[in-house]
Amino acid sequence: MSQPPNDVGIDDVAVHFPRLYLSTTGQFAAARGLEPAKLVRGIGVEQMAVPDRHEDAATMAANALLELMQRNRLGPGDIGRIYIGTESSVDEAKAMGTYVIGMLERIYGRGSFSECSTVELKSACIAASYALENVSLWAGNKEGNIGVVIATDIARYSLNSPGEYTQGAGAVALLVKRQPRMISLDQEAGFFTRDENDFFRPLGMKTAVVNGKHSNQCYLDAVEGAFASYCRSARGGPICPPHGSAVTDAFDHILMHIPYPRMVEYAAASLFCQEWQGLDRWNSVEAQIGPLPRPGDFPGPAEYQEASSQYQRRFARTPEFIRAFSAKVEPSTLLSRRIGNIYTGSLYLGLASLAESGHLLAGQRCAFLSYGSGCSAMVFSGRVSRQIGDVPLRGLLKRLQERSELSLTDYELLHEGARSESAIPPSGEFALLGEDEQGYRHYDWAK
Ligand code: HMG
């Protein structure tokens, strides 16, 4: 990340998710004619968060921001920037942050955020990472500059489509400041961008158009490109792998965008496969699964790509891969397995997974691999701060247990916007009351 040479980064994280969820393995799997094992193992999702009638991306953002402020005893005057990454916009012109500030001012008083600037960034699932780059540059400039990045989204695909079991909803709010207690960001970053039709949502559509298998390949290509770009930027900087080791060896945690946890396994296989070439450990891998396919051995690019992905599936079953994956990557998928895809927040849900399960230890190095369809990827890195132990836990695992399971019928009604009332009346949260005749949205704090 192109940072000034100050110690700046993520000081705290607050997570908000709906109280309703759908289990993928019960009625849902039966109704869709799917084996539960496919969803739990083949996709990696056991439960998906489902927004109630009174929830949208703005209420989730406001709820996450309120929690972040209360956890850190911050007042509105302390926060100079609220940048929101989302592709679940509630208006074509008005910035979501103005609705969010309107909600927060119901608690803190009208006008209390008047000196705070807010902007909404859209770039599919990578938007919050671009927001983080921006806000951390500003926060690094001056002592006392405190900003918030909020990633908020509802991942919604058509009923009965293959995307349906990769839905989810939630918001993550990141507190960004100097001398952060969680992650100090490095200055280095790598980028990759290409025009793609892997996943998009034309104006007016409520569900995304997705070319599923193609989207997986775009993710892999973009992350590979951004990782190579990161390596060029980081060489001689914070990451200097000694002879015989790989850049990924330098990281204790490799966090990735998590559209569904199995995607992270595909991406890790692709990354390690590429990175381990020529190292001693690769001899042992080759002895088990044979040499890497070469493009010249196949009649065309499609055949070569198919052979490469089959090879990576075999690589993912080697003890060398399983060891590296379980240590560096898998722990960050904990919450996504029970919340689903929250689009731009999912990378940061991975950070919350590590924090809540006690995996983040002072001095460890983290790589962040962010991806957004369309498509763009960014790779950046950071170090876990010495003060990590001062950041209180959030009780997220307990909150997951306290959610209510939806029946398939109620889930489908909510999905289609066909419920006239909330499944659970809002309480202790911001809620959408409705839209007026002009289309302006009205929100309130529900006691
Ligand atoms: P699918 O048709 O379910 O895929 O679509 P599949 O049939 O290949 O099954 C997936 C895996 O389950 C396979 O594993 C099967 O073998 C396995 P593999 O062969 O690849 O190793 N499987 C089983 N495993 C265990 N037990 C069984 C069993 N049966 C099968 N009984 C797809 C999957 C992800 C394509 C679909 O759900 C989809 O289109 N999702 C939405 C798009 C998406 O998430 N794409 C990810 C990359 S793009 C991205 O990340 C950006 C995004 O977040 C948006 C943004 O940027 O804003 C989406």
XYZ file of C-alpha atoms and ligand atoms in Angstrom:
505
model
C 0.000 0.000 0.000
C 1.529 3.359 -0.936
C 1.860 4.758 2.587
C 3.901 7.637 3.951
C 6.706 6.368 6.206
C 4.558 6.598 9.334
C 3.280 3.749 11.414
C -0.331 3.661 10.211
C -2.899 0.921 9.782
C -5.858 -0.919 11.299
C -6.408 -0.203 14.984
C -9.646 -2.143 15.508
C -12.365 -4.007 13.603
C -16.113 -4.183 14.310
C -18.346 -6.696 12.546
C -22.106 -6.618 12.056
C -24.158 -9.425 10.525
C -27.920 -10.109 10.368
C -29.611 -12.151 13.095
C -31.121 -14.480 10.510
C -29.347 -17.270 8.738
C -30.106 -20.125 6.380
C -28.434 -23.472 6.895
C -27.089 -24.814 3.602
C -27.326 -28.435 4.672
C -30.987 -28.793 5.757
C -34.108 -28.021 3.732
C -32.083 -25.902 1.321
C -29.831 -28.730 0.079
C -32.811 -31.100 -0.205
C -34.928 -28.569 -2.129
C -32.124 -27.770 -4.561
C -31.182 -31.442 -5.057
C -27.654 -30.887 -3.689
C -25.594 -33.172 -1.477
C -24.848 -31.399 1.843
C -21.204 -32.576 1.487
C -20.890 -30.552 -1.710
C -21.888 -27.381 0.140
C -19.849 -28.018 3.290
C -16.719 -29.392 1.631
C -16.967 -28.566 -2.090
C -17.980 -24.908 -1.446
C -17.125 -24.517 2.255
C -20.314 -22.754 3.393
C -22.450 -24.171 6.224
C -24.656 -21.157 6.922
C -25.450 -17.916 5.093
C -26.490 -14.659 6.783
C -29.802 -13.368 5.401
C -30.890 -9.729 5.840
C -34.300 -9.149 7.379
C -36.851 -6.785 5.837
C -35.627 -3.787 7.871
C -31.956 -4.291 6.922
C -29.960 -2.945 4.002
C -26.293 -2.188 3.392
C -26.665 1.229 5.070
C -28.180 -0.115 8.330
C -25.468 -2.786 8.513
C -22.786 -0.103 7.985
C -24.317 2.138 10.679
C -24.557 -0.749 13.149
C -20.903 -1.691 12.550
C -19.791 1.947 12.915
C -21.722 2.420 16.171
C -20.112 -0.689 17.621
C -16.655 0.502 16.530
C -17.204 3.893 18.161
C -18.556 2.423 21.383
C -15.741 -0.155 21.636
C -13.192 2.647 21.294
C -15.016 5.395 23.208
C -14.862 7.642 20.136
C -17.149 10.615 19.627
C -18.252 11.995 16.247
C -15.693 14.825 16.501
C -12.854 12.274 16.632
C -13.594 10.844 13.164
C -12.533 12.840 10.088
C -13.236 10.357 7.289
C -15.872 7.671 6.738
C -15.179 5.921 3.431
C -17.598 3.180 2.468
C -16.831 0.350 0.067
C -19.998 -1.256 -1.267
C -21.651 -2.661 -4.369
C -25.043 -2.764 -2.592
C -25.690 0.926 -2.949
C -29.071 2.248 -1.845
C -29.012 5.302 -4.135
C -27.529 6.145 -7.549
C -26.282 9.590 -6.406
C -26.436 10.174 -2.652
C -23.426 8.736 -0.792
C -24.376 5.925 1.576
C -22.248 7.590 4.263
C -24.712 10.476 4.486
C -27.495 8.031 5.396
C -25.098 6.356 7.847
C -24.220 9.684 9.462
C -27.948 10.515 9.627
C -28.507 7.306 11.588
C -25.551 7.879 13.928
C -26.752 11.435 14.605
C -29.956 9.968 16.064
C -27.684 8.800 18.886
C -25.022 11.545 18.993
C -27.138 14.579 18.028
C -27.932 16.367 14.780
C -24.892 18.039 13.189
C -22.391 16.087 15.315
C -20.647 14.609 12.221
C -20.766 17.826 10.189
C -16.956 18.060 9.874
C -16.561 14.446 8.757
C -16.183 13.712 5.052
C -17.719 10.645 3.476
C -17.552 9.010 0.093
C -18.839 5.744 -1.377
C -16.431 3.621 -3.424
C -17.542 0.945 -5.860
C -15.168 -1.602 -7.310
C -16.941 -4.903 -6.582
C -15.225 -6.784 -3.757
C -12.012 -4.765 -3.807
C -13.649 -1.400 -3.013
C -12.912 -1.427 0.727
C -9.219 -2.114 0.061
C -8.991 0.954 -2.168
C -10.837 2.877 0.580
C -8.322 1.595 3.133
C -5.418 2.717 0.963
C -6.946 6.177 0.713
C -7.919 6.625 4.352
C -4.609 5.291 5.676
C -2.678 7.759 3.498
C -4.729 10.565 5.056
C -4.455 9.150 8.593
C -0.688 8.744 8.205
C -0.261 12.397 7.261
C -0.974 13.878 10.661
C -1.130 12.759 14.276
C -4.774 12.742 15.383
C -6.231 11.995 11.941
C -8.617 9.121 12.609
C -10.645 7.584 9.791
C -13.065 4.713 9.346
C -13.432 2.381 6.396
C -16.702 0.477 6.219
C -17.192 -2.509 3.950
C -20.877 -3.384 3.660
C -22.726 -5.649 1.241
C -25.528 -8.058 0.578
C -24.462 -10.866 -1.759
C -27.597 -11.914 -3.606
C -27.926 -14.293 -6.564
C -31.041 -15.694 -8.235
C -32.934 -18.505 -6.514
C -31.961 -21.946 -7.847
C -28.745 -20.637 -9.434
C -25.257 -22.014 -8.617
C -24.449 -18.633 -7.047
C -27.282 -19.071 -4.528
C -25.169 -21.064 -2.072
C -22.481 -18.369 -2.057
C -24.749 -15.593 -0.702
C -24.323 -13.709 2.586
C -24.602 -10.280 4.193
C -22.646 -8.170 6.648
C -20.533 -5.124 7.348
C -17.032 -4.642 8.721
C -15.853 -1.284 10.081
C -12.094 -0.656 10.305
C -10.596 2.029 12.534
C -7.598 3.550 10.739
C -4.993 5.639 12.562
C -1.341 6.070 13.438
C 0.253 3.621 15.915
C -2.503 1.070 15.246
C -3.043 -1.726 17.770
C -3.843 -4.426 15.183
C -2.006 -4.135 11.838
C 0.737 -1.691 10.817
C 0.567 -1.495 7.029
C 3.679 -1.717 4.831
C 4.178 0.807 2.035
C 4.482 -1.857 -0.635
C 1.546 -2.981 -2.758
C 0.930 -4.808 -6.033
C -1.962 -4.269 -8.455
C -3.623 -5.988 -11.396
C -6.573 -4.787 -13.510
C -8.294 -6.222 -16.614
C -11.691 -5.664 -18.277
C -13.766 -8.826 -17.582
C -17.397 -10.009 -17.637
C -16.948 -12.513 -14.791
C -19.506 -10.892 -12.469
C -21.498 -7.682 -12.801
C -24.906 -6.197 -11.965
C -26.388 -3.986 -14.692
C -28.275 -0.874 -13.491
C -31.660 -1.739 -12.021
C -30.938 -5.430 -11.401
C -31.203 -6.777 -7.846
C -29.111 -9.906 -8.395
C -25.676 -10.247 -9.960
C -25.011 -11.776 -13.376
C -22.240 -14.280 -12.881
C -20.180 -16.471 -15.169
C -19.203 -18.742 -12.286
C -16.310 -20.864 -13.558
C -14.900 -17.912 -15.493
C -15.074 -15.793 -12.311
C -12.928 -18.364 -10.481
C -10.288 -18.173 -13.218
C -10.361 -14.349 -13.270
C -9.798 -14.374 -9.492
C -6.782 -16.685 -9.887
C -5.256 -14.698 -12.782
C -5.737 -11.340 -11.057
C -4.335 -12.475 -7.713
C -1.354 -14.068 -9.467
C -0.739 -10.795 -11.373
C -1.074 -8.612 -8.268
C 1.159 -10.934 -6.242
C 3.911 -10.711 -8.882
C 3.486 -6.919 -8.873
C 3.710 -6.923 -5.034
C 6.922 -9.002 -5.151
C 8.514 -6.473 -7.519
C 7.474 -3.629 -5.200
C 8.526 -5.385 -1.957
C 11.914 -6.729 -3.078
C 14.601 -5.148 -0.909
C 11.859 -3.737 1.375
C 10.147 -5.561 4.221
C 10.140 -8.920 2.447
C 13.543 -10.391 1.633
C 13.254 -14.163 1.374
C 16.598 -15.869 2.029
C 17.981 -18.196 -0.662
C 15.909 -21.382 -0.872
C 12.686 -19.860 0.434
C 9.605 -18.269 -1.103
C 8.029 -14.854 -0.524
C 4.970 -16.580 0.993
C 7.293 -18.158 3.621
C 7.755 -14.669 5.053
C 4.051 -14.492 6.004
C 2.439 -16.100 9.028
C -1.027 -15.348 7.619
C -2.163 -15.017 4.015
C -5.612 -13.442 3.976
C -7.656 -13.450 0.784
C -10.996 -12.301 -0.537
C -13.373 -15.132 0.435
C -16.337 -15.477 -1.973
C -16.622 -18.995 -0.525
C -13.929 -20.774 1.500
C -13.100 -23.373 -1.166
C -12.059 -20.548 -3.541
C -9.347 -19.652 -1.060
C -8.020 -23.213 -1.274
C -7.897 -22.977 -5.104
C -6.084 -19.637 -4.855
C -3.594 -20.896 -2.266
C -2.841 -23.943 -4.450
C -2.231 -21.700 -7.444
C -0.019 -19.333 -5.422
C 2.095 -21.980 -3.672
C 2.419 -23.990 -6.892
C 3.887 -20.962 -8.601
C 6.026 -19.855 -5.644
C 7.546 -23.237 -4.739
C 8.987 -23.954 -8.195
C 12.730 -24.577 -7.939
C 12.734 -24.932 -4.124
C 13.738 -28.172 -2.356
C 10.180 -28.879 -1.230
C 9.032 -28.937 -4.881
C 11.131 -32.096 -5.524
C 9.054 -33.925 -2.947
C 5.797 -32.575 -4.473
C 6.857 -33.644 -7.979
C 7.764 -37.106 -6.707
C 4.117 -37.454 -5.625
C 2.151 -35.823 -8.462
C 4.539 -35.572 -11.406
C 5.805 -32.464 -13.193
C 3.770 -29.304 -13.762
C 1.887 -29.309 -17.107
C 3.583 -27.126 -19.762
C 1.543 -25.154 -22.360
C 3.436 -26.757 -25.291
C 2.222 -30.243 -24.279
C -1.445 -29.411 -25.090
C -3.331 -28.702 -28.335
C -4.725 -25.371 -27.068
C -5.050 -22.994 -24.100
C -8.346 -24.559 -22.903
C -6.781 -28.036 -22.621
C -3.719 -26.594 -20.881
C -5.900 -24.670 -18.409
C -7.948 -27.782 -17.603
C -4.749 -29.841 -17.053
C -3.324 -27.081 -14.815
C -6.426 -26.913 -12.631
C -6.512 -30.726 -12.294
C -2.813 -30.624 -11.352
C -3.530 -27.965 -8.707
C -6.338 -30.153 -7.261
C -3.743 -32.978 -6.889
C -1.214 -30.537 -5.411
C -3.859 -29.453 -2.864
C -3.907 -33.044 -1.542
C -0.127 -33.231 -0.847
C 1.006 -33.045 2.807
C 3.259 -30.082 1.929
C 0.292 -28.026 0.703
C -2.040 -29.129 3.503
C 0.544 -28.093 6.127
C 1.100 -24.632 4.628
C -2.608 -24.064 3.937
C -3.742 -25.066 7.450
C -1.115 -22.866 9.079
C -1.280 -19.734 6.937
C -4.623 -19.549 5.164
C -7.459 -21.718 6.510
C -7.901 -20.036 9.958
C -9.061 -16.829 8.253
C -12.088 -18.625 6.738
C -13.722 -19.362 10.128
C -16.462 -16.700 10.044
C -17.098 -16.906 6.287
C -18.185 -20.536 6.669
C -21.105 -19.314 8.806
C -21.846 -15.923 7.262
C -21.166 -16.504 3.561
C -19.871 -13.959 1.077
C -20.094 -10.368 2.262
C -18.318 -9.177 -0.892
C -15.909 -6.306 -0.115
C -15.910 -7.033 3.639
C -14.956 -10.674 3.307
C -11.182 -10.071 3.331
C -11.607 -8.147 6.593
C -13.989 -10.760 7.990
C -10.921 -12.986 7.549
C -8.945 -10.590 9.762
C -11.735 -10.709 12.370
C -11.666 -14.541 12.162
C -7.968 -14.531 13.039
C -8.442 -11.995 15.846
C -11.427 -13.786 17.421
C -9.748 -17.188 17.352
C -6.512 -15.899 18.929
C -4.404 -16.472 15.806
C -2.980 -12.925 15.551
C 0.241 -12.654 17.544
C 2.504 -9.607 17.946
C 5.202 -9.343 15.290
C 3.586 -11.765 12.810
C 3.482 -10.760 9.157
C 0.228 -10.774 7.157
C -0.326 -10.662 3.406
C -3.680 -9.349 2.140
C -4.878 -10.532 -1.277
C -7.885 -8.476 -2.301
C -9.973 -9.243 -5.401
C -12.932 -7.528 -7.048
C -14.777 -8.761 -10.101
C -14.693 -6.826 -13.263
C -11.732 -7.228 -12.430
C -8.995 -5.911 -10.175
C -6.686 -7.289 -7.486
C -4.433 -5.679 -4.911
C -1.835 -7.372 -2.707
C -0.478 -5.554 0.332
C 1.057 -6.521 3.648
C 1.430 -5.560 7.277
C 2.766 -6.561 10.659
C 0.715 -7.461 13.734
C 1.284 -4.706 16.284
C 2.792 -5.192 19.728
C -0.463 -3.879 21.272
C -2.639 -6.552 19.678
C -3.367 -7.971 23.154
C -4.968 -4.641 24.164
C -7.786 -5.009 21.594
C -10.801 -6.632 23.289
C -12.521 -9.585 21.597
C -15.909 -9.052 19.997
C -17.801 -12.191 21.034
C -18.541 -12.953 17.380
C -18.719 -16.722 17.823
C -21.296 -16.294 20.604
C -23.275 -13.855 18.415
C -23.323 -16.433 15.634
C -24.810 -18.987 18.051
C -27.548 -16.557 19.071
C -28.895 -16.069 15.526
C -32.221 -17.547 14.374
C -32.457 -20.104 11.614
C -34.872 -19.335 8.773
C -37.139 -21.871 7.146
C -36.655 -22.269 3.407
C -40.033 -20.603 2.766
C -39.223 -17.527 4.869
C -35.786 -17.255 3.243
C -37.347 -17.323 -0.236
C -39.950 -14.714 0.722
C -37.243 -12.381 2.078
C -35.078 -13.007 -0.967
C -37.903 -12.002 -3.313
C -38.887 -8.971 -1.169
C -42.283 -10.575 -0.579
C -42.486 -10.285 3.234
C -44.491 -7.345 4.555
C -42.956 -7.517 8.065
C -39.592 -8.330 9.584
C -39.054 -11.962 10.578
C -37.610 -10.665 13.880
C -38.719 -7.136 14.878
C -35.649 -4.851 15.058
C -34.297 -4.201 18.518
C -31.095 -2.468 19.645
C -30.114 -1.663 16.042
C -30.616 0.809 13.210
C -33.527 -0.151 10.986
C -34.977 0.910 7.647
C -38.505 2.258 8.147
C -39.252 2.627 4.437
C -39.040 4.960 1.455
C -41.192 8.028 0.962
C -42.936 8.984 -2.302
C -39.681 10.569 -3.593
C -37.646 7.445 -2.888
C -35.775 8.983 0.084
C -35.085 6.341 2.694
C -36.051 6.768 6.352
C -34.133 5.072 9.127
C -34.344 5.071 12.915
C -32.767 3.503 15.972
C -34.991 0.655 17.163
C -34.773 0.438 20.986
P -20.786 -25.151 -8.904
O -21.551 -25.403 -10.125
O -21.418 -25.509 -7.617
O -19.323 -25.832 -8.979
O -20.426 -23.606 -8.905
P -18.895 -27.350 -8.972
O -20.012 -28.225 -9.417
O -17.593 -27.406 -9.713
O -18.653 -27.700 -7.448
C -17.707 -27.048 -6.648
C -16.820 -28.091 -5.954
O -17.652 -28.968 -5.173
C -16.054 -29.003 -6.937
O -14.744 -29.183 -6.403
C -16.831 -30.303 -6.848
O -16.043 -31.460 -7.177
C -17.181 -30.302 -5.358
P -13.451 -29.291 -7.402
O -13.788 -30.349 -8.403
O -13.342 -27.934 -8.036
O -12.324 -29.616 -6.515
N -18.239 -31.283 -5.027
C -18.229 -31.994 -3.891
N -17.359 -32.032 -2.866
C -17.628 -32.877 -1.829
N -18.714 -33.695 -1.799
C -19.606 -33.704 -2.811
C -19.369 -32.833 -3.932
N -20.026 -32.582 -5.094
C -19.322 -31.628 -5.751
N -20.679 -34.489 -2.755
C -19.457 -21.541 -8.205
C -19.539 -23.042 -7.947
C -18.525 -20.918 -7.187
C -18.921 -21.296 -9.609
C -20.895 -20.927 -8.060
O -21.340 -21.114 -6.756
C -20.941 -19.445 -8.376
O -21.128 -19.055 -9.520
N -20.795 -18.555 -7.328
C -20.800 -17.103 -7.491
C -19.529 -16.582 -8.134
C -18.308 -16.695 -7.255
O -18.387 -16.740 -6.039
N -17.110 -16.672 -7.865
C -15.874 -16.668 -7.135
C -14.763 -15.885 -7.819
S -15.321 -14.242 -8.276
C -15.246 -13.343 -6.788
O -14.689 -13.800 -5.832
C -15.911 -11.994 -6.756
C -17.246 -11.967 -6.065
O -17.076 -12.065 -4.674
C -18.002 -10.673 -6.443
C -17.299 -9.341 -6.346
O -16.117 -9.157 -6.621
O -18.019 -8.385 -6.067
C -18.150 -13.110 -6.471
